[in-house]
Tab-separated table of C-alpha atoms in Angstrom:
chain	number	residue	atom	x	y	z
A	12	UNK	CA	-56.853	31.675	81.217
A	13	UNK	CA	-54.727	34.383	82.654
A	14	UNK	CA	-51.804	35.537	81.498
A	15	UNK	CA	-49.675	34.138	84.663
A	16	UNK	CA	-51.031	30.588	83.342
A	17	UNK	CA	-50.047	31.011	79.863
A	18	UNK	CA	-46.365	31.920	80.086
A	19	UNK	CA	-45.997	28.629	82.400
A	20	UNK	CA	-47.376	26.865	79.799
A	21	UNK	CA	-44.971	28.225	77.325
A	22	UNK	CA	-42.286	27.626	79.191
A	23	UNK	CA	-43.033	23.835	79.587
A	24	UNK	CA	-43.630	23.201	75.992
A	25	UNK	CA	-40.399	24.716	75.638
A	26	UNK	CA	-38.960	22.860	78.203
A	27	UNK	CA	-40.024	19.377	76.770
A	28	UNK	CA	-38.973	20.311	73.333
A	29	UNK	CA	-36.293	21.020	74.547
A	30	UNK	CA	-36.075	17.494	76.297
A	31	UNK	CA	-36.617	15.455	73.565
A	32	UNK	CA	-33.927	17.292	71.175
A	33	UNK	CA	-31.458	16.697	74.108
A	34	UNK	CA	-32.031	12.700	73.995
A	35	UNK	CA	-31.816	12.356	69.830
A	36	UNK	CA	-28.380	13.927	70.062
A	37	UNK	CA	-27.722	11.712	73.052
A	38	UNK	CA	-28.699	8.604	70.561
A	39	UNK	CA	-27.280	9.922	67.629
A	40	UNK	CA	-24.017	10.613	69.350
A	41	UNK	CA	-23.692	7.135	71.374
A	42	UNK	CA	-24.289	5.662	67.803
A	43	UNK	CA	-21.488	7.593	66.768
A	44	UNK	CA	-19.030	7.046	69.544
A	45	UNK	CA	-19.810	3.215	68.814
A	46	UNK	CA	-19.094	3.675	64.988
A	47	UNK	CA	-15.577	5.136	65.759
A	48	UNK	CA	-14.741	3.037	68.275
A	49	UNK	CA	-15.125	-0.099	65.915
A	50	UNK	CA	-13.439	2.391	63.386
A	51	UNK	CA	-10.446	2.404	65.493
A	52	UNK	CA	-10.271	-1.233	66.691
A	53	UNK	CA	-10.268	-1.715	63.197
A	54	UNK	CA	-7.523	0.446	62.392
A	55	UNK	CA	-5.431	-1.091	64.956
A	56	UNK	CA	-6.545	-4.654	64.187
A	57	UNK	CA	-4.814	-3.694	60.337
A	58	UNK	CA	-2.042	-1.531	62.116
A	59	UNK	CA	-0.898	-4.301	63.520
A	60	UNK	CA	-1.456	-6.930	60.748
A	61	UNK	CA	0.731	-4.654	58.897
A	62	UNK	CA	3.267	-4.636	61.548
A	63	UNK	CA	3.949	-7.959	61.366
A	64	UNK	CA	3.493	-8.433	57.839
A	65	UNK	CA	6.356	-5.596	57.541
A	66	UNK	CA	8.817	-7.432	60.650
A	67	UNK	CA	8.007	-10.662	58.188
A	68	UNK	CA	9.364	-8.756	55.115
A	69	UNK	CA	12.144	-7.573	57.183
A	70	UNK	CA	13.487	-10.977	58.086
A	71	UNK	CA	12.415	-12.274	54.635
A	72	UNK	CA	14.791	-9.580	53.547
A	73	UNK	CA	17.273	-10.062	56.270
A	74	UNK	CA	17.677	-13.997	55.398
A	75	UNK	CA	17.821	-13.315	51.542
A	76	UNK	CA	20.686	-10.638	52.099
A	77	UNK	CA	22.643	-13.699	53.947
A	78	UNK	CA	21.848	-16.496	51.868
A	79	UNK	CA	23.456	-13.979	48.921
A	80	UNK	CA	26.464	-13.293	51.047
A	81	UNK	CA	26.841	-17.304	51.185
A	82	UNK	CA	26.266	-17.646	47.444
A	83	UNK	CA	28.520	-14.669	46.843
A	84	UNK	CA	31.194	-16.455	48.696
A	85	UNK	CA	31.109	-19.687	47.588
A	86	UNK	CA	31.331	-18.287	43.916
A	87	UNK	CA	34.644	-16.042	45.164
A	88	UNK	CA	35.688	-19.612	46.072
A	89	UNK	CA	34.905	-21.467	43.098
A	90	UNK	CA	35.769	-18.625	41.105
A	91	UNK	CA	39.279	-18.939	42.730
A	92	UNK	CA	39.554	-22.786	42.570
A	93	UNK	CA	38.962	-22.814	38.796
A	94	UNK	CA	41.783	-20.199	38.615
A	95	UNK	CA	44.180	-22.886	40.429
A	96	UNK	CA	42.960	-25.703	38.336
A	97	UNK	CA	43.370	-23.670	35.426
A	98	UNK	CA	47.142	-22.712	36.280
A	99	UNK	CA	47.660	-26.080	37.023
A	100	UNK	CA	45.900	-27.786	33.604
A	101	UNK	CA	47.834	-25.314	32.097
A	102	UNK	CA	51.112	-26.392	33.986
A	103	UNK	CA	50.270	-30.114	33.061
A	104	UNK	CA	49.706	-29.162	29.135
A	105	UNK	CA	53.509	-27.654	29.584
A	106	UNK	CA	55.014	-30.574	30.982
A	107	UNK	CA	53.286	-32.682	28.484
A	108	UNK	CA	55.041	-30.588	25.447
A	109	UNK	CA	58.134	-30.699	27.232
A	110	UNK	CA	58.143	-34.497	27.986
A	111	UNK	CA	56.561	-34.801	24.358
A	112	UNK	CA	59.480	-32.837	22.983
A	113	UNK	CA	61.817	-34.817	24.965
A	114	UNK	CA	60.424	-38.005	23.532
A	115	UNK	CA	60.985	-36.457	20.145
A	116	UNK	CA	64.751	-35.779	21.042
A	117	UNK	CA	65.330	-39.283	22.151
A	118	UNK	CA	64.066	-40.898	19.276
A	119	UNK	CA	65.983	-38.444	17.219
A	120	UNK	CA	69.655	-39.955	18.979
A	121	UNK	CA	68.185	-43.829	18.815
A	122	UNK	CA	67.341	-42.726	15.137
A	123	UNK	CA	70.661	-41.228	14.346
A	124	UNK	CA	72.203	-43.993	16.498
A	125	UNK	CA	70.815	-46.802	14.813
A	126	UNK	CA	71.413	-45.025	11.424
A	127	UNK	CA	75.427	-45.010	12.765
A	128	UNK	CA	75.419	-48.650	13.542
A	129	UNK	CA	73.816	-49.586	10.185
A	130	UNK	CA	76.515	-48.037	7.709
A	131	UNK	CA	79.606	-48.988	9.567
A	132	UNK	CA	77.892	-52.809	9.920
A	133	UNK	CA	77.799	-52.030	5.796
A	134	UNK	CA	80.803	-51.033	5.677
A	135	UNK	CA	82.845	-53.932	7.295
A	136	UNK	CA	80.818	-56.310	5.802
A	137	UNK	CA	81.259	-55.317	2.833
A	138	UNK	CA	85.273	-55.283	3.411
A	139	UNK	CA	85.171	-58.575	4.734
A	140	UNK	CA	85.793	-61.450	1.967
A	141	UNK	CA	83.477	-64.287	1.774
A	142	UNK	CA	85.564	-66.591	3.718
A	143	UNK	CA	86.126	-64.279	6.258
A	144	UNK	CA	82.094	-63.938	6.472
A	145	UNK	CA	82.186	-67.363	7.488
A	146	UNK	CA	83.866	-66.775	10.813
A	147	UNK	CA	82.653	-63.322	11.548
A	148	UNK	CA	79.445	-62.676	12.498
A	149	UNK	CA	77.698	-59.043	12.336
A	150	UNK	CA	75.238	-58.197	13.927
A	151	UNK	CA	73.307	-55.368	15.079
A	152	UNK	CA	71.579	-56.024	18.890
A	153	UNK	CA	69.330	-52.915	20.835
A	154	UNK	CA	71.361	-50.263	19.209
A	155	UNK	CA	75.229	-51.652	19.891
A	156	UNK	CA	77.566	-53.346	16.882
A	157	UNK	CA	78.545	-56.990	18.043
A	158	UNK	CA	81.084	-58.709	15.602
A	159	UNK	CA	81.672	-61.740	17.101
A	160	UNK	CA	84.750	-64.254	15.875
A	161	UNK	CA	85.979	-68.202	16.484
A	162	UNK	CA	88.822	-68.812	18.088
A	163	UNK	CA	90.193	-70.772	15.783
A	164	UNK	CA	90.556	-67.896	13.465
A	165	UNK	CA	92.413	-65.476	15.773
A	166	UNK	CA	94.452	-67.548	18.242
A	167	UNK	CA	97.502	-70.020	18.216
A	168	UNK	CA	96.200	-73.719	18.996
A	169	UNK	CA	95.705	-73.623	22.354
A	170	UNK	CA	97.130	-70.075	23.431
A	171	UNK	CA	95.600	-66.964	23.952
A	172	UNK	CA	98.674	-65.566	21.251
A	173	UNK	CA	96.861	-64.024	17.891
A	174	UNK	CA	97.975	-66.436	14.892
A	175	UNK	CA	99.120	-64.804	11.564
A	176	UNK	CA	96.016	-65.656	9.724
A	177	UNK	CA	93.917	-63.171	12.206
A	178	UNK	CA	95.758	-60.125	11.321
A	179	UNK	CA	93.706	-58.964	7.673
A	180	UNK	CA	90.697	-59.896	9.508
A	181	UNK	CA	91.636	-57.764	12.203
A	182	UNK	CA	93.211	-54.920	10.285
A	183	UNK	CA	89.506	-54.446	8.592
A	184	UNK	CA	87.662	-54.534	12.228
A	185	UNK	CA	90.251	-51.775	13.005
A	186	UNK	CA	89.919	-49.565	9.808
A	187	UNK	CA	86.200	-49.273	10.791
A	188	UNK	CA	86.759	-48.480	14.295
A	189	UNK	CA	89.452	-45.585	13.398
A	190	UNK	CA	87.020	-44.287	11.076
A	191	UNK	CA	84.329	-43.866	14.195
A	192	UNK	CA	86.030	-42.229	16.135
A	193	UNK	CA	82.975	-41.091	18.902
A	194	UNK	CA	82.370	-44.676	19.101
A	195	UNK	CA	84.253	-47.259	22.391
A	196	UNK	CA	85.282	-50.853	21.882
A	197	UNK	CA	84.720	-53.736	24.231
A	198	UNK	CA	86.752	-56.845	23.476
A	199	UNK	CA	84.743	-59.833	25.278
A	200	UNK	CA	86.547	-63.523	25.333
A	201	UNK	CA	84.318	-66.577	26.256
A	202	UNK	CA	85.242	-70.410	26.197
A	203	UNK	CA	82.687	-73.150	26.190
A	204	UNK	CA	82.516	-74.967	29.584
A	205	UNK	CA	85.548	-77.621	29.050
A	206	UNK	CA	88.532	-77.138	31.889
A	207	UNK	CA	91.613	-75.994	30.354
A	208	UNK	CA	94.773	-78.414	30.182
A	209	UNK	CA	96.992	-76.589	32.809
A	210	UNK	CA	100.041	-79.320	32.240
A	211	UNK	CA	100.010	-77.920	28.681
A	212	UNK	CA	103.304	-75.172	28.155
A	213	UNK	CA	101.025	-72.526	26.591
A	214	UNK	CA	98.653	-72.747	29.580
A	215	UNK	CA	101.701	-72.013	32.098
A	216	UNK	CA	100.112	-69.806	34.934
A	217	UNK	CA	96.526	-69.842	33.794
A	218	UNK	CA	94.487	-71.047	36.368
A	219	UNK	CA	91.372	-71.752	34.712
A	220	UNK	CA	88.596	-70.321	31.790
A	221	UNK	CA	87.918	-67.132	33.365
A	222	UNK	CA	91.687	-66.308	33.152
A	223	UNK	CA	91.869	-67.735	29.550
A	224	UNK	CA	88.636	-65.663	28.258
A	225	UNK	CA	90.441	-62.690	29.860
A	226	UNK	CA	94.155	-63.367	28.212
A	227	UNK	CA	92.637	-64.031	24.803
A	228	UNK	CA	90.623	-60.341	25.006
A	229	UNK	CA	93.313	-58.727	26.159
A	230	UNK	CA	95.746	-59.900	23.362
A	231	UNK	CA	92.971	-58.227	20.748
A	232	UNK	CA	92.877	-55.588	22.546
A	233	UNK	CA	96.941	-55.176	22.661
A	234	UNK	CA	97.367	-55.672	18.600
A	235	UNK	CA	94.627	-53.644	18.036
A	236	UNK	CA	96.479	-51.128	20.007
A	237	UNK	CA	99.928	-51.906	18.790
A	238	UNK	CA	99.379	-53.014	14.711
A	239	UNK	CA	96.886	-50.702	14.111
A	240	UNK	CA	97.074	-47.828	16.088
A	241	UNK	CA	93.689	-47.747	18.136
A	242	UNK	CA	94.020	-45.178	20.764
A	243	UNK	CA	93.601	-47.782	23.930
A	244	UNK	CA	91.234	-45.123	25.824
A	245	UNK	CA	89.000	-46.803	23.413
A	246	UNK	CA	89.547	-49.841	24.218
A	247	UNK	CA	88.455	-52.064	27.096
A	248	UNK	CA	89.477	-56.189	28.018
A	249	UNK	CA	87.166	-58.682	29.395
A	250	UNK	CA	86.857	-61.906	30.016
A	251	UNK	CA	83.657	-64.451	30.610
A	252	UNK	CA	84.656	-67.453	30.592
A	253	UNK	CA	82.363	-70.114	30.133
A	254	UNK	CA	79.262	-68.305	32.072
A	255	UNK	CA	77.657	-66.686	28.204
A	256	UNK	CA	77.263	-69.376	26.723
A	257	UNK	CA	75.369	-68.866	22.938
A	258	UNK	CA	73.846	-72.189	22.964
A	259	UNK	CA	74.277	-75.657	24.335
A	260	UNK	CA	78.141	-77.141	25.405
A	261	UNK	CA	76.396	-80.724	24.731
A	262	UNK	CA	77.853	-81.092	20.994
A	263	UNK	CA	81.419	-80.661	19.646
A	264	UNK	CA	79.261	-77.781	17.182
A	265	UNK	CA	78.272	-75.799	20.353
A	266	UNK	CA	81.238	-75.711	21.851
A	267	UNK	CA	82.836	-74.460	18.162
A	268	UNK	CA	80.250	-71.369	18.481
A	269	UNK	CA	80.767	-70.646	22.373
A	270	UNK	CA	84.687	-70.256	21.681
A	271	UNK	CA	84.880	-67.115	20.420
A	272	UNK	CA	85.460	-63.118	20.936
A	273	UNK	CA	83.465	-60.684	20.545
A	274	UNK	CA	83.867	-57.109	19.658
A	275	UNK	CA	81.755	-55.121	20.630
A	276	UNK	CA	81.501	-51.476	19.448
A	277	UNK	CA	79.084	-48.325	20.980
A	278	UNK	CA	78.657	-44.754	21.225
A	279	UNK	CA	80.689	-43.704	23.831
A	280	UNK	CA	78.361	-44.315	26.967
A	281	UNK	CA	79.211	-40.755	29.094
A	282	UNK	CA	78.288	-38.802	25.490
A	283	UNK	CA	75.317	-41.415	25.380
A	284	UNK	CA	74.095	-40.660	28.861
A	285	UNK	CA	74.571	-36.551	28.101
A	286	UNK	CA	72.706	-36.928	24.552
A	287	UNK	CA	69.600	-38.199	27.285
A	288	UNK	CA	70.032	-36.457	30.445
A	289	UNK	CA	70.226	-33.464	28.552
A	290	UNK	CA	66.581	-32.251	27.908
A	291	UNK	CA	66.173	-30.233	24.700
A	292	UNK	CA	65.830	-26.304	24.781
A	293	UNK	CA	62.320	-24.325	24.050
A	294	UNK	CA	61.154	-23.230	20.824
């Protein structure tokens, strides 16, 4: 072989080694290329999965912050409407007291009232003799003194004029009533239901029972006034007639008991009204 033929052989050994290193690489790098490529379409496959998973947290997030606005707010609500039912419970309790205190103060004047009406009801009938008890009748009815007497004890046969035998019964009714000063005195007449005899002299210008019931309070009134010396702003006249009856007109007794005048004695009503319109003052 000459030399000519030797180097060309060289060179194509060469050149075929050279060949065959060229395709590995080729291989190895396509493998490559296709190892990073999935690489990367991984990646982005989880790139996005994160994505969303962080736009879900977001609006996870998002909703929570609003649902504790709305919780946050209704609890500043609440918050505030126990704060107005707590002023007004505590309004409520104040009235209670008050109205309880009130209460109190009431009972306190019925109390002191009623204790009032019990000693001077002692007291006049313990002045009054047992004959006298008889025909008066004391009683004490929803806090006011009623002594109640017959006619036949205070008036003239017939008339309205007060007889002689009236006027120690009467000076005792006025003792008591001089000695209570803070209390006012209603005379009350009433008949029992028979017509009065207008042909009779003492019945001159009397027109019927209602006029009689009035006359025969009115004369009470007067000597009370006049014997005795009741101040007559005390005193006040009236008349029922037959209309309050006691019991029945149907017996000769019942008409006895309906015939009579009553005197009726009370706290003065205007001090009365301002012991309870006035409400008491705070501890």
């Amino acid at each position: 072989m000459n030399k000519k033929v030797f180097t060309f052989a060289l060179l194509a050994g060469a050149l075929m080694m050279s060949g065959c290193a060229s395709k590995k690489d080729l291989v190895n790098c396509q493998n490559e290329n296709r190892e990073l490529t999935n690489s990367y379409q991984t990646a982005k496959e989880q790139l996005a999965a994160a994505q969303a998973r962080v736009t879900s947290l977001e609006e996870q997030l998002a909703q929570q912050k609003r649902d504790y606005a709305s919780l946050q707010n209704s609890l500043d609500k609440s918050l505030m409407n126990t704060n107005s039912n707590n002023i007004n419970i505590s309004k409520l309790v104040d009235q209670i007291n008050e109205s309880n205190q009130y209460i109190r103060h009431l009972v306190e004047v019925k109390s002191k009232s009623d204790s009032l009406n019990m000693v001077l009801t002692n007291n006049l009938t313990r002045s009054l003799s047992k004959e006298e008890l008889k025909e008066v009748d004391v009683q004490v009815l929803k806090g006011v003194v009623y002594i109640s007497l017959a006619d036949n004890m205070l008036y003239k046969s017939g008339s309205y004029e007060i007889n002689d035998r009236a006027e120690e019964t009467l000076s005792k009714i006025a003792k008591i009533i001089m000695d209570y000063k803070d209390y006012d005195v209603l005379i009350e007449g009433n008949t029992d239901n028979v017509p009065i005899n207008t042909s009779a002299p003492s019945m001159k210008n009397i027109r019927n029972n209602w006029d009689l019931s009035a006359l025969r309070a009115s004369s009470v009134v007067q000597y009370l006034q006049t014997r005795f010396g009741v101040a007559p702003k005390r005193l006040t006249a009236g008349g029922r007639g037959e209309y309050n009856p006691v019991t029945s007109n149907d017996t000769e007794l019942g008409k006895q008991r309906n015939r009579r005048t009553q005197i009726i004695i009370t706290p003065k009503l205007d001090q009365f009204m301002d012991l309870i319109d006035k409400a008491p003052e705070k501890e």
